[in-house]
Amino acid sequence: MARARNTQNRRRLLVFDTIAAIVVTIGAVAFLLDTLAIRWGLNEEYISTSYVDYLKAAQVSLYVTTVSYFFGMGIGFVLGWARSVRTMPLAKVIEVHRRAFAAAADGGRPRRWPVGAILLYGVKYYVKRIADAYVAIIRGTPLFVQIIFAWSAIITYYPRMDLTLQGLFAGILALTANTGGYQSEIFRAGISTVHSGQVEAARAIGLTRWGAMRNVILPQALRLVIPPLTNEYIGLLKASSLMVVVGAVTELTTFGRREAFISFHVFEAFALVTGIYLLITVPVSKVVERIERRYRVPGLGVQQDRAARV
Amino acid sequence: MIRVEDLQKRFGSLHVLKGVDLEVQKGEVLVVIGPSGSGKSTLLRCINLLIEPDDGRVLLEGVQVNRPGIKREWVREQVGMVFQSFNLFTHLTALQNVTLGPTRVRGEDPGKAAERGRALLARVGLADKADAYPAQLSGGQQQRVAIARALAMNPKAMLFDEPTSALDPEYIREVLDVMASLAQDGMTMIVVTHEMGFASNVARRILFMDAGKIIEEGAPEEIFHRPKEERTRAFVSKILR
Amino acid sequence: MVTTVGSATRRSLDRGVTLRTLLRAAEMAIGAILFIIILEVVLRFDILDSTLWGLYGPYYFVTGVLGTLQYIAIIIPLSVAVGFSVGWARLSRLRVVTWPLSVYVDFFRGVPPIIIVIFASLLGPSLVPARFHSKDLGILMAALALSLHSGAYQSEIFRAGFMSVPTGQLEAAQSLGMTRGQSMQFVVLPQALRLSVPPLANELAVVIKDTSLLAIIGALDLFGLSNVFTQQAVFGSNQLWWVFVVWTAVALVYFVMTFSVTELLNWVDRRYHVKGLEAISA
């Protein structure tokens, strides 16, 4: 029967396909590793003795990343908030005030121009623009430049600080500023996605502005914001590798590079460094992907920059 | 003109078509009704080979078309299809939507194709919307462009998959009117729909389909007022109220 | 990722385009002028000090900018070609095609680009027969590796673009009698590419910034040469504030480059935008 033959054929093709896929994948990877290993040699003893040192260096990376991440979150949240708050257009503010003024000819005495409101509007607007400028600069310039900039500042103002500490502070400073900029994007999108209409609805059932924020907007925004924030952490971990330009802090990349040059075990160093990064980043990314897919609401989400920025 | 014999289709463990027989003559309008999940859409898509039947035969003018050696594209040129979600090409204007098939598939001269395209758009009442993009058109207008697009290929028959189900009520009439005028001009049509008014007035025969099989077949007034099968009666009473 | 800008917002953006760009340009000009004033007056940095620019400008700055542009010119086309091909290929139903490619993408997305640069320059030449070896081969291999790196990210972008085109479009095209190839060419591809442009703009900006990574292996790009200059000239001559002027200038150049690319692609997006077509996440 045509149907049975058809399904049978399809199943056979699938099995063949899967086997071929495994062969090709493993084969290609093995071939590549082999070619590289031949030239440089593969010293297993080196790997088994020094992997602990690599892990310690990885610890430093994680430490730097985590510190910068949470400081950056503070900055990011504040900036994100500032950039997401919607201001009434200036024209409307004046219009509303005009009507109040005209209607109050018989009652209180508001001034002719809503000076206070305009000033407040101006302040809000410029705070927002400055925040925008900050984020634009962070996103528009390489992290390398940001790190060097921070490092130059620290060296200039604290020339007698211990070299490693200088590097450490410079790195954390730059990474904090950097992740702060990117996280502000995440928070801004999260807050403004939820904001529309929800504040009115919350006030309508009697919540104050703060109450609405706490009980309605923030819980929803939190849910939206967690996957991209997790990705941002991973991205920051990868970005922390750029501290190699400072040289004094022994995070994973600096350590791996140094080892490669000192011991000439280039391939092994590469394998260890790459392996450790992959071990951390890939599982976390996969988990986040799965969570995002499960809880995705079509049309609702936070735009995410590619996490590894330089 | 189109005949389907003992059509079988499974999706994994789901047996969607359990041996469907169908026949429609040239110039005839056949309406297929039935509850959702009964396999109506799958049936239509097997006829123009968008879906590959597992078993059974699909015959177009006596020629079996569901076999290797027949080019699917050739079959689909002969049988046009109109979709529930219109599926207009969003990056092209209405006229471009209509002329894409003739120019790219048939190699028609673009000027002639445009002329014919405008004529077709006029036929469905949208002569003035030739340069509009789908996003600028209402649902009813989009569906009428979709009909013009299918007609541009000069098909021998047309398949309609719930053409008005995605429309706001005020637009249903205009689409059904176009379809009725097509029927009047002698187009062979198989229409899956819930619009009973259309079915009663325009269809020559109605097929009631449920759970992958044709349960009953007959003239509109028989199916609606004197159904023979119990399931038909249950479904019709729900629809007609 | 899901874009939050829907078609309605796009439409209103269309209308205000010229005004908006003008306003933004004006704002940036004012900001720049303010910034310069702060630097000159408050911090007392003499920005246009001719000594500084005399030393830094002709060789380091100019060569650096040219170098960076050169690497950009190599990496961008290559990465787009790789990204598009891989993105397309990953749509295949054949696992023998998709699995190796997924490994490729996951690898390059999980490893920091600087590692890729460093080790490509060290290990890369081993993959090339000896007669092609030159002192710049390491840098070339690193540039190629960066192309593969960005290509991995771009493949995700293009793949998302393809998958965002509603399947009904393909059905409709086929129902008109188009072959798979024709449907791809005239219906799916035009829409998929339009959808891919905004995230692509972002990614290309990242590529521009990533070229600075090549400096660590000695490439003569803007970052590398500026680094060399500041370390030599500044710590020698004790004019510490030169450092800040140089790095500000460097930051400005990169900013202009990334801004130009994103604005250019945004213009392309506005020009060819299809109303009613929105991107969905991959």
CSV table of C-alpha atoms in Angstrom, one decimal, chain A:
chain,number,residue,atom,x,y,z
A,1,MET,CA,0.0,0.0,0.0
A,2,ALA,CA,1.3,3.4,-0.9
A,3,ARG,CA,0.7,4.9,2.5
A,4,ALA,CA,2.6,2.2,4.4
A,5,ARG,CA,5.5,2.4,2.0
A,6,ASN,CA,5.5,6.2,2.3
A,7,THR,CA,5.7,6.2,6.1
A,8,GLN,CA,8.2,3.4,6.1
A,9,ASN,CA,10.4,5.4,3.6
A,10,ARG,CA,10.1,8.5,5.7
A,11,ARG,CA,11.0,6.7,8.9
A,12,ARG,CA,14.0,5.1,7.2
A,13,LEU,CA,15.1,8.5,5.8
A,14,LEU,CA,14.9,10.0,9.3
A,15,VAL,CA,17.0,7.4,10.9
A,16,PHE,CA,19.6,7.6,8.1
A,17,ASP,CA,19.5,11.4,8.4
A,18,THR,CA,20.1,11.3,12.1
A,19,ILE,CA,23.0,9.0,11.9
A,20,ALA,CA,24.5,11.0,9.1
A,21,ALA,CA,24.0,14.1,11.2
A,22,ILE,CA,25.8,12.7,14.2
A,23,VAL,CA,28.6,11.4,11.9
A,24,VAL,CA,29.1,14.7,10.1
A,25,THR,CA,29.0,16.8,13.3
A,26,ILE,CA,31.4,14.7,15.3
A,27,GLY,CA,33.5,14.1,12.3
A,28,ALA,CA,33.9,17.8,11.4
A,29,VAL,CA,34.7,18.8,15.0
A,30,ALA,CA,37.1,15.9,15.4
A,31,PHE,CA,38.8,16.8,12.1
A,32,LEU,CA,39.2,20.4,13.1
A,33,LEU,CA,40.5,19.7,16.5
A,34,ASP,CA,42.9,17.0,15.1
A,35,THR,CA,44.3,19.4,12.5
A,36,LEU,CA,45.0,22.0,15.1
A,37,ALA,CA,46.3,19.5,17.6
A,38,ILE,CA,48.8,18.0,15.2
A,39,ARG,CA,50.6,21.3,14.7
A,40,TRP,CA,50.7,22.2,18.3
A,41,GLY,CA,50.5,18.9,20.0
A,42,LEU,CA,48.1,17.7,22.6
A,43,ASN,CA,49.6,17.4,26.0
A,44,GLU,CA,47.1,15.7,28.2
A,45,GLU,CA,49.3,16.0,31.2
A,46,TYR,CA,49.2,19.7,31.0
A,47,ILE,CA,45.4,19.7,30.9
A,48,SER,CA,45.1,17.4,33.9
A,49,THR,CA,47.5,19.4,36.0
A,50,SER,CA,46.6,22.9,35.3
A,51,TYR,CA,42.8,22.8,34.8
A,52,VAL,CA,42.5,23.8,38.5
A,53,ASP,CA,44.3,27.1,37.8
A,54,TYR,CA,42.0,27.8,34.9
A,55,LEU,CA,39.0,27.2,37.1
A,56,LYS,CA,40.4,29.7,39.6
A,57,ALA,CA,40.9,32.2,36.9
A,58,ALA,CA,37.3,31.5,35.8
A,59,GLN,CA,36.3,32.3,39.4
A,60,VAL,CA,37.8,35.7,39.0
A,61,SER,CA,35.9,36.3,35.8
A,62,LEU,CA,32.7,35.3,37.5
A,63,TYR,CA,33.5,37.6,40.5
A,64,VAL,CA,34.1,40.6,38.3
A,65,THR,CA,31.1,39.9,36.2
A,66,THR,CA,28.8,39.5,39.2
A,67,VAL,CA,29.9,42.6,40.9
A,68,SER,CA,29.6,44.7,37.8
A,69,TYR,CA,26.3,43.1,37.0
A,70,PHE,CA,24.6,44.1,40.2
A,71,PHE,CA,26.0,47.6,40.3
A,72,GLY,CA,25.0,48.0,36.7
A,73,MET,CA,21.5,46.8,37.5
A,74,GLY,CA,21.1,49.7,39.9
A,75,ILE,CA,22.1,52.1,37.2
A,76,GLY,CA,20.1,50.3,34.6
A,77,PHE,CA,17.0,50.2,36.6
A,78,VAL,CA,17.0,53.9,37.4
A,79,LEU,CA,17.9,54.9,33.8
A,80,GLY,CA,15.4,52.5,32.4
A,81,TRP,CA,12.7,54.0,34.6
A,82,ALA,CA,13.7,57.5,33.7
A,83,ARG,CA,13.5,56.6,30.0
A,84,SER,CA,10.2,54.8,30.2
A,85,VAL,CA,8.2,57.3,32.1
A,86,ARG,CA,5.8,58.9,29.6
A,87,THR,CA,5.5,62.7,29.8
A,88,MET,CA,2.5,64.5,28.6
A,89,PRO,CA,3.4,66.5,25.5
A,90,LEU,CA,4.2,70.1,26.3
A,91,ALA,CA,1.3,71.3,24.2
A,92,LYS,CA,-1.2,69.3,26.2
A,93,VAL,CA,0.2,70.5,29.5
A,94,ILE,CA,-0.3,74.1,28.4
A,95,GLU,CA,-3.8,73.3,27.1
A,96,VAL,CA,-4.9,71.7,30.3
A,97,HIS,CA,-3.6,74.6,32.3
A,98,ARG,CA,-5.3,77.1,30.0
A,99,ARG,CA,-8.7,75.4,30.5
A,100,ALA,CA,-8.2,75.4,34.2
A,101,PHE,CA,-7.2,79.1,34.1
A,102,ALA,CA,-10.2,80.1,32.0
A,103,ALA,CA,-12.6,78.0,34.1
A,104,ALA,CA,-11.3,79.4,37.3
A,105,ALA,CA,-12.0,83.0,36.6
A,106,ASP,CA,-14.5,82.9,39.4
A,107,GLY,CA,-12.5,80.7,41.9
A,108,GLY,CA,-8.8,80.3,42.7
A,109,ARG,CA,-5.9,82.2,41.0
A,110,PRO,CA,-3.7,80.0,38.8
A,111,ARG,CA,-1.0,81.9,36.9
A,112,ARG,CA,-1.4,82.6,33.2
A,113,TRP,CA,1.4,80.3,32.2
A,114,PRO,CA,1.9,77.0,33.9
A,115,VAL,CA,5.5,77.9,34.7
A,116,GLY,CA,6.0,75.1,37.2
A,117,ALA,CA,4.6,72.5,34.9
A,118,ILE,CA,6.7,73.7,32.0
A,119,LEU,CA,9.9,73.7,34.1
A,120,LEU,CA,9.1,70.2,35.4
A,121,TYR,CA,8.4,69.1,31.8
A,122,GLY,CA,11.7,70.6,30.8
A,123,VAL,CA,13.6,68.9,33.6
A,124,LYS,CA,12.0,65.5,32.9
A,125,TYR,CA,12.7,65.8,29.2
A,126,TYR,CA,16.3,66.6,29.6
A,127,VAL,CA,16.9,64.0,32.2
A,128,LYS,CA,15.5,61.5,29.7
A,129,ARG,CA,17.7,62.9,27.0
A,130,ILE,CA,20.8,62.7,29.1
A,131,ALA,CA,20.0,59.1,29.9
A,132,ASP,CA,19.4,58.4,26.3
A,133,ALA,CA,22.8,60.0,25.4
A,134,TYR,CA,24.5,57.9,28.0
A,135,VAL,CA,23.0,54.7,26.6
A,136,ALA,CA,23.8,55.8,23.1
A,137,ILE,CA,27.4,56.3,23.9
A,138,ILE,CA,27.7,53.0,25.7
A,139,ARG,CA,26.2,51.2,22.8
A,140,GLY,CA,28.0,53.1,20.1
A,141,THR,CA,31.5,52.7,21.4
A,142,PRO,CA,33.6,49.5,21.8
A,143,LEU,CA,34.0,48.1,25.3
A,144,PHE,CA,37.7,48.1,24.8
A,145,VAL,CA,37.6,51.9,24.5
A,146,GLN,CA,35.4,52.1,27.6
A,147,ILE,CA,37.8,50.0,29.6
A,148,ILE,CA,40.9,51.9,28.5
A,149,PHE,CA,39.1,55.1,29.3
A,150,ALA,CA,38.3,54.0,32.8
A,151,TRP,CA,41.8,52.6,33.3
A,152,SER,CA,43.3,55.9,32.2
A,153,ALA,CA,41.2,57.8,34.6
A,154,ILE,CA,42.2,55.5,37.5
A,155,ILE,CA,45.8,55.6,36.6
A,156,THR,CA,45.7,59.4,36.4
A,157,TYR,CA,43.9,60.0,39.7
A,158,TYR,CA,45.3,57.1,41.7
A,159,PRO,CA,48.8,56.5,40.3
A,160,ARG,CA,50.1,54.8,43.3
A,161,MET,CA,47.4,52.2,43.6
A,162,ASP,CA,48.5,48.6,43.3
A,163,LEU,CA,48.5,47.6,39.7
A,164,THR,CA,46.1,44.8,40.0
A,165,LEU,CA,43.7,46.9,42.0
A,166,GLN,CA,43.9,49.6,39.3
A,167,GLY,CA,43.0,47.1,36.7
A,168,LEU,CA,40.3,45.6,38.8
A,169,PHE,CA,38.6,48.9,39.5
A,170,ALA,CA,39.0,50.0,35.9
A,171,GLY,CA,37.4,46.8,34.7
A,172,ILE,CA,34.6,46.8,37.1
A,173,LEU,CA,33.9,50.5,36.5
A,174,ALA,CA,33.7,50.1,32.7
A,175,LEU,CA,31.7,46.9,32.9
A,176,THR,CA,29.3,48.4,35.3
A,177,ALA,CA,28.8,51.4,33.1
A,178,ASN,CA,28.4,49.2,30.1
A,179,THR,CA,26.0,46.7,31.5
A,180,GLY,CA,24.1,49.6,33.1
A,181,GLY,CA,23.5,51.0,29.7
A,182,TYR,CA,22.3,47.7,28.2
A,183,GLN,CA,20.2,46.8,31.3
A,184,SER,CA,18.5,50.2,31.1
A,185,GLU,CA,17.3,49.2,27.6
A,186,ILE,CA,15.9,46.0,29.1
A,187,PHE,CA,14.2,47.7,32.0
A,188,ARG,CA,12.8,50.5,29.8
A,189,ALA,CA,11.3,48.1,27.4
A,190,GLY,CA,9.9,46.0,30.2
A,191,ILE,CA,8.4,48.8,32.1
A,192,SER,CA,6.9,50.6,29.1
A,193,THR,CA,5.5,47.4,27.7
A,194,VAL,CA,3.5,46.8,30.8
A,195,HIS,CA,2.8,50.5,31.6
A,196,SER,CA,0.3,51.2,28.9
A,197,GLY,CA,-3.2,51.2,30.2
A,198,GLN,CA,-2.3,49.3,33.3
A,199,VAL,CA,-1.7,52.4,35.5
A,200,GLU,CA,-5.2,53.7,34.6
A,201,ALA,CA,-6.8,50.4,35.3
A,202,ALA,CA,-5.0,50.2,38.6
A,203,ARG,CA,-5.9,53.7,39.6
A,204,ALA,CA,-9.5,53.0,38.6
A,205,ILE,CA,-9.7,50.3,41.2
A,206,GLY,CA,-8.4,52.7,43.8
A,207,LEU,CA,-4.6,52.1,43.9
A,208,THR,CA,-2.3,55.1,44.3
A,209,ARG,CA,0.4,55.7,41.8
A,210,TRP,CA,3.0,54.0,43.9
A,211,GLY,CA,0.6,51.2,44.8
A,212,ALA,CA,-0.1,50.6,41.1
A,213,MET,CA,3.6,50.4,40.5
A,214,ARG,CA,4.2,48.0,43.2
A,215,ASN,CA,1.2,45.6,42.7
A,216,VAL,CA,0.5,45.8,39.0
A,217,ILE,CA,3.3,47.0,36.9
A,218,LEU,CA,6.4,45.7,38.6
A,219,PRO,CA,5.3,42.1,38.9
A,220,GLN,CA,4.5,41.9,35.3
A,221,ALA,CA,7.6,43.8,34.2
A,222,LEU,CA,9.7,41.5,36.3
A,223,ARG,CA,8.4,38.5,34.4
A,224,LEU,CA,9.2,40.1,31.1
A,225,VAL,CA,12.6,41.3,32.1
A,226,ILE,CA,14.1,38.1,33.6
A,227,PRO,CA,15.1,36.2,30.4
A,228,PRO,CA,16.9,39.2,28.8
A,229,LEU,CA,18.5,40.0,32.1
A,230,THR,CA,19.8,36.4,32.3
A,231,ASN,CA,21.2,36.7,28.8
A,232,GLU,CA,22.7,39.9,29.8
A,233,TYR,CA,24.6,38.2,32.6
A,234,ILE,CA,26.0,35.7,30.2
A,235,GLY,CA,26.9,38.5,27.8
A,236,LEU,CA,28.7,40.4,30.6
A,237,LEU,CA,30.6,37.3,31.4
A,238,LYS,CA,31.8,37.1,27.8
A,239,ALA,CA,32.5,40.9,27.9
A,240,SER,CA,34.6,40.5,31.0
A,241,SER,CA,37.1,38.7,28.8
A,242,LEU,CA,38.0,42.1,27.4
A,243,MET,CA,39.8,42.9,30.7
A,244,VAL,CA,42.8,41.2,29.0
A,245,VAL,CA,43.6,44.6,27.6
A,246,VAL,CA,44.4,45.7,31.2
A,247,GLY,CA,46.5,42.7,31.8
A,248,ALA,CA,46.8,42.9,35.5
A,249,VAL,CA,43.7,41.0,36.5
A,250,THR,CA,43.9,37.3,36.2
A,251,GLU,CA,40.6,36.5,34.8
A,252,LEU,CA,40.1,33.5,32.5
A,253,THR,CA,41.1,35.1,29.2
A,254,THR,CA,44.2,36.9,30.6
A,255,PHE,CA,45.2,33.7,32.3
A,256,GLY,CA,44.7,31.6,29.2
A,257,ARG,CA,46.6,34.0,27.0
A,258,ARG,CA,49.5,34.1,29.4
A,259,GLU,CA,49.6,30.4,29.7
A,260,ALA,CA,49.6,30.0,25.9
A,261,PHE,CA,52.5,32.3,25.5
A,262,ILE,CA,54.5,31.0,28.5
A,263,SER,CA,54.0,27.3,28.2
A,264,PHE,CA,53.5,27.0,24.4
A,265,HIS,CA,50.6,24.7,25.1
A,266,VAL,CA,48.5,26.9,22.8
A,267,PHE,CA,46.0,24.4,21.8
A,268,GLU,CA,45.5,23.1,25.3
A,269,ALA,CA,45.1,26.6,26.7
A,270,PHE,CA,42.5,27.3,24.0
A,271,ALA,CA,40.7,24.1,24.7
A,272,LEU,CA,40.5,24.8,28.4
A,273,VAL,CA,39.5,28.4,28.1
A,274,THR,CA,36.9,27.8,25.4
A,275,GLY,CA,35.6,24.7,27.2
A,276,ILE,CA,35.1,26.6,30.5
A,277,TYR,CA,33.3,29.5,28.8
A,278,LEU,CA,31.1,27.1,26.8
A,279,LEU,CA,30.3,25.1,29.8
A,280,ILE,CA,28.9,28.1,31.5
A,281,THR,CA,27.3,30.0,28.7
A,282,VAL,CA,25.7,27.3,26.6
A,283,PRO,CA,23.5,25.5,29.2
A,284,VAL,CA,22.3,28.8,30.6
A,285,SER,CA,21.4,30.2,27.2
A,286,LYS,CA,19.6,27.0,26.3
A,287,VAL,CA,17.6,27.1,29.5
A,288,VAL,CA,16.7,30.7,29.0
A,289,GLU,CA,15.6,29.9,25.4
A,290,ARG,CA,13.4,27.2,26.6
A,291,ILE,CA,11.8,29.3,29.2
A,292,GLU,CA,11.2,32.1,26.8
A,293,ARG,CA,9.6,29.8,24.3
A,294,ARG,CA,7.3,28.3,26.9
A,295,TYR,CA,6.1,31.5,28.4
A,296,ARG,CA,6.1,33.6,25.3
A,297,VAL,CA,3.1,35.7,24.6
A,298,PRO,CA,3.0,36.7,20.9
A,299,GLY,CA,3.3,40.4,20.6
A,300,LEU,CA,4.6,40.9,24.1
A,301,GLY,CA,8.3,40.9,24.8
A,302,VAL,CA,11.4,42.8,25.3
A,303,GLN,CA,13.7,43.6,22.5
A,304,GLN,CA,17.1,42.3,23.3
A,305,ASP,CA,20.4,43.4,22.0
A,306,ARG,CA,22.9,40.8,21.2
A,307,ALA,CA,24.4,40.2,24.6
A,308,ALA,CA,28.0,40.1,23.6
A,309,ARG,CA,28.9,43.6,22.9
A,310,VAL,CA,32.4,45.0,22.8
